[in-house]
Short mmCIF file of C-alpha atoms and ligand atoms in Angstrom, two decimals:
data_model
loop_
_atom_site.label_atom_id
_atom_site.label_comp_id
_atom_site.label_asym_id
_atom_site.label_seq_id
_atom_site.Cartn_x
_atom_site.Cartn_y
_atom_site.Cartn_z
CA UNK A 1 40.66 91.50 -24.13
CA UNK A 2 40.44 87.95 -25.78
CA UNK A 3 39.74 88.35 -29.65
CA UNK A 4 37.64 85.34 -29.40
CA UNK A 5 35.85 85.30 -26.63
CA UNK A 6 34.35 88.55 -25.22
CA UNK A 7 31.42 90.64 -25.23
CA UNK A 8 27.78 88.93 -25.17
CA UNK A 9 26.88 85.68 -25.27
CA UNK A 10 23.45 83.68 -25.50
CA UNK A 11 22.63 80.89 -23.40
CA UNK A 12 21.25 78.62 -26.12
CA UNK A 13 17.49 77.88 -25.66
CA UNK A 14 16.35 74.55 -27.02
CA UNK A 15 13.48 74.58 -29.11
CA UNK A 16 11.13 71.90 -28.80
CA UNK A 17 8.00 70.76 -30.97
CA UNK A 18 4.79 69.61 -30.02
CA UNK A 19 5.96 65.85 -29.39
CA UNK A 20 8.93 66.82 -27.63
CA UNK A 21 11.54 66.77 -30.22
CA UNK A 22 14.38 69.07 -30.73
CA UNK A 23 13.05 71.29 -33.10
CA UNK A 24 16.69 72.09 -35.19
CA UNK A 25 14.81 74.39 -37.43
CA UNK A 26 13.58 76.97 -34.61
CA UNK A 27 16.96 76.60 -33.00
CA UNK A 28 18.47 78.39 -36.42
CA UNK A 29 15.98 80.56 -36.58
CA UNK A 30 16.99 81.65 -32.67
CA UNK A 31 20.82 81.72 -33.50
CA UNK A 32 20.30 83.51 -36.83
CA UNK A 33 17.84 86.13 -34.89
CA UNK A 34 21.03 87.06 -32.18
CA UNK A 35 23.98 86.77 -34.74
CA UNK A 36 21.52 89.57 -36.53
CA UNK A 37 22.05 91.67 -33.33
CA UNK A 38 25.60 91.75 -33.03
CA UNK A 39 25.90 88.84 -30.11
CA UNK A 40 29.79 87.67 -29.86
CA UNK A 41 29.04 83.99 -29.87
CA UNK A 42 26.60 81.61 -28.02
CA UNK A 43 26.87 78.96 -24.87
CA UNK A 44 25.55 75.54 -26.29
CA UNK A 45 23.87 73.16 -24.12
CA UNK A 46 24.12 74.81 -20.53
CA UNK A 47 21.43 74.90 -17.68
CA UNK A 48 19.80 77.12 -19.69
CA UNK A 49 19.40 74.24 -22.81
CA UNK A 50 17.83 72.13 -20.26
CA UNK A 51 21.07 70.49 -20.61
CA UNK A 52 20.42 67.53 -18.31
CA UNK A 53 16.71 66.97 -20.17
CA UNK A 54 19.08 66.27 -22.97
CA UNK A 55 20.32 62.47 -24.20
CA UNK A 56 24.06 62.89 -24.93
CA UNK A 57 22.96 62.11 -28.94
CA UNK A 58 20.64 65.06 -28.62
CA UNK A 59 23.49 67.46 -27.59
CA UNK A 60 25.48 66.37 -29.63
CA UNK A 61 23.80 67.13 -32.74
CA UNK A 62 22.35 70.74 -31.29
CA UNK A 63 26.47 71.84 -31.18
CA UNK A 64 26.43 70.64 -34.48
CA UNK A 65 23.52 72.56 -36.09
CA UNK A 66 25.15 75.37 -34.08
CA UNK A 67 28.57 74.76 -35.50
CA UNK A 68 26.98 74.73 -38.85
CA UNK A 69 24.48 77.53 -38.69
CA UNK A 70 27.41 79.93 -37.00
CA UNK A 71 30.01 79.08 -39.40
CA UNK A 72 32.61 80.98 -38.01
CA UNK A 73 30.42 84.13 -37.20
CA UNK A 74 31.07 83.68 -33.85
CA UNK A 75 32.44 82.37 -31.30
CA UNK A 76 30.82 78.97 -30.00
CA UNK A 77 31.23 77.17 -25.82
CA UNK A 78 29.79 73.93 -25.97
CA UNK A 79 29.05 73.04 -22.32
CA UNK A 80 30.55 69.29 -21.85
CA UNK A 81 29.45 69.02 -18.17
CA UNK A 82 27.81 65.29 -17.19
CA UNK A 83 28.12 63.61 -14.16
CA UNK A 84 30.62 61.06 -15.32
CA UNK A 85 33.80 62.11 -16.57
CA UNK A 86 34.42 59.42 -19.55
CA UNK A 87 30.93 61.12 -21.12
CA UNK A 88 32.02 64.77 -20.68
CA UNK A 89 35.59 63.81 -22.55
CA UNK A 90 33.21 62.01 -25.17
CA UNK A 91 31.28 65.34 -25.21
CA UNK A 92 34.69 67.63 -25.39
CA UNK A 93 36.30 65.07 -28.32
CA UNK A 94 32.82 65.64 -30.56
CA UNK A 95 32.93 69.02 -29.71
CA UNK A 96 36.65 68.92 -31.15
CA UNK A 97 35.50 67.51 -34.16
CA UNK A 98 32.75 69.67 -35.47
CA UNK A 99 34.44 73.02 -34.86
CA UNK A 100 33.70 74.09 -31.33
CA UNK A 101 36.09 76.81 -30.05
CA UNK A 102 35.77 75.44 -26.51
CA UNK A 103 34.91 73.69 -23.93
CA UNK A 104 33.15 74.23 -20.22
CA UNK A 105 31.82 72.23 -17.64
CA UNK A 106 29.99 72.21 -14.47
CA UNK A 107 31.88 70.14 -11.87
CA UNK A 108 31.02 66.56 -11.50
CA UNK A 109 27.79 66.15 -9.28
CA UNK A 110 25.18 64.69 -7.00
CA UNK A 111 27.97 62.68 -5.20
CA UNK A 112 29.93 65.26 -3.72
CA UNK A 113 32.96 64.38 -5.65
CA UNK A 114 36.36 65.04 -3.39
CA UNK A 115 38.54 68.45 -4.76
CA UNK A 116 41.27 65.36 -5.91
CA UNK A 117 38.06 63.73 -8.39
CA UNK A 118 36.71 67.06 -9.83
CA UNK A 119 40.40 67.73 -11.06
CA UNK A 120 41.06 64.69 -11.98
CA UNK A 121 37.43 65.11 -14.23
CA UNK A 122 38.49 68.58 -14.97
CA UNK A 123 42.23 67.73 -16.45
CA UNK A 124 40.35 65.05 -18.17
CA UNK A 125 38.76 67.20 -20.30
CA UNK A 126 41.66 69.53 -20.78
CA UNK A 127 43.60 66.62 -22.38
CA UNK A 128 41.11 66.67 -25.36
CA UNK A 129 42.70 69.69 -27.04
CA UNK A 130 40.25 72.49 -26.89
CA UNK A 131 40.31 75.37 -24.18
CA UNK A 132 38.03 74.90 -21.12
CA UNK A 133 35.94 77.19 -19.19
CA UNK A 134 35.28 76.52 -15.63
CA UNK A 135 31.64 76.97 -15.05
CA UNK A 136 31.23 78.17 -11.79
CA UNK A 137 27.20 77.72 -10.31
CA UNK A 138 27.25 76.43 -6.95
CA UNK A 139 23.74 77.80 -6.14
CA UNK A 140 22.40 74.48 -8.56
CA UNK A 141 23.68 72.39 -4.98
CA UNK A 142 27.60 72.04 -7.33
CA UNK A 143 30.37 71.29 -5.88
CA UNK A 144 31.56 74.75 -3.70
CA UNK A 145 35.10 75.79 -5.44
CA UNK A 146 37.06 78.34 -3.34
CA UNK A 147 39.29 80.83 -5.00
CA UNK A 148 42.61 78.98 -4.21
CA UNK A 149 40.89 75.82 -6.19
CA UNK A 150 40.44 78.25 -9.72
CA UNK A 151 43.75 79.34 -9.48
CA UNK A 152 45.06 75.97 -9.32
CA UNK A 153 43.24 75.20 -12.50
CA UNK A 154 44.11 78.94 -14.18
CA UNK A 155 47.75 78.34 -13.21
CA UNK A 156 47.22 76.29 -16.52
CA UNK A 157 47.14 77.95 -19.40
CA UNK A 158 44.62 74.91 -20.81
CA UNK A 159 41.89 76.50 -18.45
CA UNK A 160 40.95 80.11 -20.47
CA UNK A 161 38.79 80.97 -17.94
CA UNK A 162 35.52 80.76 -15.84
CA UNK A 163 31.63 80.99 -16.47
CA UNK A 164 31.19 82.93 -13.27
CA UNK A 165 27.42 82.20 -12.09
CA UNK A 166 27.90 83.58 -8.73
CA UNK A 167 27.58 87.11 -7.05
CA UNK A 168 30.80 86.67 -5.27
CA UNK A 169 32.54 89.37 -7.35
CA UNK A 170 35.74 89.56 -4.98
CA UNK A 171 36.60 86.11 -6.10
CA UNK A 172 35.69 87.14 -9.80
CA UNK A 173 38.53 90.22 -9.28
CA UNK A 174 40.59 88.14 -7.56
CA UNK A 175 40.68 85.20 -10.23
CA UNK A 176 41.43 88.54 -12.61
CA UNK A 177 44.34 89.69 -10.97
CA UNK A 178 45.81 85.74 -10.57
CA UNK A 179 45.54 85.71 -14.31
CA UNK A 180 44.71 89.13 -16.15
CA UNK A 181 44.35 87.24 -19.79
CA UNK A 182 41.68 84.88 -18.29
CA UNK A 183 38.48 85.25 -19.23
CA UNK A 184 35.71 85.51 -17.25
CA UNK A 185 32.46 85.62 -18.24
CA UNK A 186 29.17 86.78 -15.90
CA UNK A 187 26.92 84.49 -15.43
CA UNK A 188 23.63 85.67 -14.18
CA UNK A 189 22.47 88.48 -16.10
CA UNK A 190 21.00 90.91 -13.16
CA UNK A 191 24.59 91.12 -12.30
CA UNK A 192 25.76 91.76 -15.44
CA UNK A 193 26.85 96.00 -15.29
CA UNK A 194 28.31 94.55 -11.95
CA UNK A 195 30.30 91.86 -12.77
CA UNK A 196 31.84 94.40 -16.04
CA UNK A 197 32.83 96.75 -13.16
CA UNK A 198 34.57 93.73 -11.40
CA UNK A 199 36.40 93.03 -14.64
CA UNK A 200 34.55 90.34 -16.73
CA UNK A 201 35.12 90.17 -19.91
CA UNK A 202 31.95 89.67 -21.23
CA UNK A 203 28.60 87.79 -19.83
CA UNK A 204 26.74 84.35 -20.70
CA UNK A 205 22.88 84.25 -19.70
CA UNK A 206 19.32 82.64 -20.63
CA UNK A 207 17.35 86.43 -21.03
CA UNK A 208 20.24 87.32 -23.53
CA UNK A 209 18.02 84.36 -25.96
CA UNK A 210 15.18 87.38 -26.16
CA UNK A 211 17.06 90.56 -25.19
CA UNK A 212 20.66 90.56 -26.46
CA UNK A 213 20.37 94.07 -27.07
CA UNK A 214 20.27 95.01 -23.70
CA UNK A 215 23.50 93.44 -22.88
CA UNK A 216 25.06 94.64 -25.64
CA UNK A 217 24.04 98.20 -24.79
CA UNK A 218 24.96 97.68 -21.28
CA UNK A 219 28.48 96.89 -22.69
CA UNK A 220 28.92 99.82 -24.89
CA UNK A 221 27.56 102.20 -22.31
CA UNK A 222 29.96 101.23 -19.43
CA UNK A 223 33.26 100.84 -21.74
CA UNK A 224 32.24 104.29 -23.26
CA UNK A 225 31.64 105.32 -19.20
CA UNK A 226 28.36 105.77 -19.01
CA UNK A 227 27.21 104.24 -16.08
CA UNK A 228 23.78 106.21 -15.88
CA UNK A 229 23.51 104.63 -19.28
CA UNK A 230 24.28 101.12 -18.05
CA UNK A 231 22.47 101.12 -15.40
CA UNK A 232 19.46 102.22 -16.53
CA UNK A 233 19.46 99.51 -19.36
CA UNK A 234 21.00 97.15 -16.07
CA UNK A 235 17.60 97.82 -14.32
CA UNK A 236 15.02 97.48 -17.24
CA UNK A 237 16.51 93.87 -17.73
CA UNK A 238 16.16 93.68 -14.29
CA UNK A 239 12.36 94.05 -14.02
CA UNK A 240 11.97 91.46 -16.54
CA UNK A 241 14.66 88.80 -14.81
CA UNK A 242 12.43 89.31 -11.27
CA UNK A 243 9.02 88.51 -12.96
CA UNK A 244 11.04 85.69 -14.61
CA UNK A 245 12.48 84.65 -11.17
CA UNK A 246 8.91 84.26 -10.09
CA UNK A 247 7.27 82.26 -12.26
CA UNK A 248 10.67 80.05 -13.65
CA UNK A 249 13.34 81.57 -15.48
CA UNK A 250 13.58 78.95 -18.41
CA UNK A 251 9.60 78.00 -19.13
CA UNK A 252 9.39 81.74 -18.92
CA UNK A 253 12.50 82.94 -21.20
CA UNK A 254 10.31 80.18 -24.21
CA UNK A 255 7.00 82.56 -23.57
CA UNK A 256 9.17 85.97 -24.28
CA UNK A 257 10.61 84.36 -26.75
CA UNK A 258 7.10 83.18 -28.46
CA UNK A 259 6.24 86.91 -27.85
CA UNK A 260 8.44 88.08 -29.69
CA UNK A 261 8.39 85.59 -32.65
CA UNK A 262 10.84 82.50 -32.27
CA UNK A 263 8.41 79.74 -31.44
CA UNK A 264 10.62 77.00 -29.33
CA UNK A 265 7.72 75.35 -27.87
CA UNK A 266 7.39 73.98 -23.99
CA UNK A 267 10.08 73.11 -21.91
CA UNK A 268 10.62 69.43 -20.97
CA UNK A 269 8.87 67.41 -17.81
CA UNK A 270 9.10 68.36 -14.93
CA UNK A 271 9.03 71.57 -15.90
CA UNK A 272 5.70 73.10 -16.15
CA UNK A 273 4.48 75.51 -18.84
CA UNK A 274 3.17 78.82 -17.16
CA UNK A 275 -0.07 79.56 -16.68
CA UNK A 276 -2.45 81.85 -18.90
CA UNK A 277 -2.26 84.10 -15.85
CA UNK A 278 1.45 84.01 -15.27
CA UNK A 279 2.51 84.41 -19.46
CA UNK A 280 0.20 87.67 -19.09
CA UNK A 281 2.02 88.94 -16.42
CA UNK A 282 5.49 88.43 -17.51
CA UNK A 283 4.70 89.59 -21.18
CA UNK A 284 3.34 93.21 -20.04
CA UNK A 285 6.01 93.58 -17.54
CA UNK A 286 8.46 92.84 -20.50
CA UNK A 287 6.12 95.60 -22.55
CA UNK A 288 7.00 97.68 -20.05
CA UNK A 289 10.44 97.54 -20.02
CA UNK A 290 11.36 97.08 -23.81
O1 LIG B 1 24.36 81.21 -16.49
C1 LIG B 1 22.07 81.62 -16.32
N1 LIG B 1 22.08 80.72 -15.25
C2 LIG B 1 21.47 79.58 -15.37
C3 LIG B 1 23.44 81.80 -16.83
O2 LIG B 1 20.89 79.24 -16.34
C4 LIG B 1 21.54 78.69 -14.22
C5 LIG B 1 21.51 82.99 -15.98
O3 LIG B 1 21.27 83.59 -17.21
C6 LIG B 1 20.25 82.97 -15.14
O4 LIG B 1 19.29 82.14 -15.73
C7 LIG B 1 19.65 84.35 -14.98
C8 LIG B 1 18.46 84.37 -14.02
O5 LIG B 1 18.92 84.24 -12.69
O6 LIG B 1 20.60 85.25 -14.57
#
């Protein structure tokens, strides 16, 4: 297992105020309330930020608040990914200087980049210095990376490893067994007890912002080989993540989070807030399921 990263790690929420600011305050508040429960590190400024609601200025300074606020507690990912490669590298080089201990990035986007252009983007960003971790989520309408294309990329030991949000779990053992000491973390956390049993290392995910302690119970239960355990904590997660699925994971993940006392405010446009209906819902199913 990687001393650095493995084990449980939030999917930064970003905390807005009531005119739409990043709100840094809340967003310390939020890190200090999972480095309280034990999480191994956090994933800064990925889908689950609202990443591409973000100005590159405004992502910048959120990895540096959590750069600061972490201070070596844990381990911190600051997601680079933007359509054009010179602004990822700019992202990766700040991300270098304030203390990051790496990189990941979606592949390039929107214009169907050729295999030959997202490497290109990809080595790009391994140049800068820090490791980088593939972020694999082709269900967002990314670029569709086979198995044969990660091990290209693993066969350099530059790449650590993958952000695997996908439910193909043969390519997740398969990318083990090219590379045992890669990591791989799961990325969608309804999958998590499944993707452990395929051989990640450790998961990244937006519901860990409210309910790390889940994941990290899921974690101890199946290394100690308790699977009834796991899966038991594996399915009251799960009735949370489907009332979630159907009313919008990320406006949703900011009401359980209000719920349960870290006030990070709306979600940016387009995204709509839920309705009084919908935050009733969700809030007694996660009652429910505590
Ligand atoms: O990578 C997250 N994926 C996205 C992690 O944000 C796109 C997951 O945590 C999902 O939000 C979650 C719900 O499907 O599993």
């Amino acid at each position: 297992m990687n001393e650095t990263f493995h084990g449980v790690f939030p999917a930064l929420l970003t905390p807005f105020d009531k005119a739409g600011t990043v709100n840094y305050d809340a967003l310390r508040a939020l890190i200090r309330f999972n480095l309280d429960k034990g999480v191994n590190g956090f994933y800064v400024c990925g889908s689950t930020s609202e990443a591409f609601l973000l100005t590159n200025e405004e992502r910048k300074k959120i990895l540096e608040t959590v750069c600061d606020e972490v201070a070596g507690s844990a381990a911190v990912i600051a997601h680079v990914g933007c359509i054009g490669q010179d602004m990822a590298v700019d992202l990766a080089r700040h991300a270098k200087a304030v203390g990051a201990d790496a990189v990941s990035s979606v592949p390039p986007f929107y214009y169907g980049f050729s295999f030959a252009e997202i490497r290109d983007y990809y080595f790009a960003l391994a140049g800068v210095g820090l490791p980088v971790f593939i972020y694999n989520f082709t269900a967002a309408g990314g670029a569709k990376l086979t198995t044969d294309h990660f091990t290209e990329f693993l066969a350099d030991p530059r790449f650590i490893g993958v952000k695997h949000t996908s439910s193909d779990f043969f390519m997740l053992e398969r990318l083990k067994a090219f590379r045992p000491d890669a990591v791989i973390f799961n990325g969608y956390d309804e999958m998590f007890l499944s993707g452990l049993a395929a051989g990640a290392d450790g998961g990244i995910g937006s519901t860990y912002n409210f309910m790390a302690e889940k994941y990290l119970a899921i974690e101890r239960a199946f290394r100690a080989g308790d699977i009834e355990a796991a899966r038991a904590e594996q399915n009251r997660a799960n009735n949370i993540i489907a009332a979630l699925l159907k009313c919008g994971v990320i406006p949703g993940c900011k009401v359980l989070c209000r719920h349960i006392g870290q006030d990070l405010g709306e979600c940016r446009r387009p995204f709509r807030r839920l309705t009084e209906e919908q935050e009733r819902a969700l809030i007694e199913t996660y009652e429910e399921n505590v």
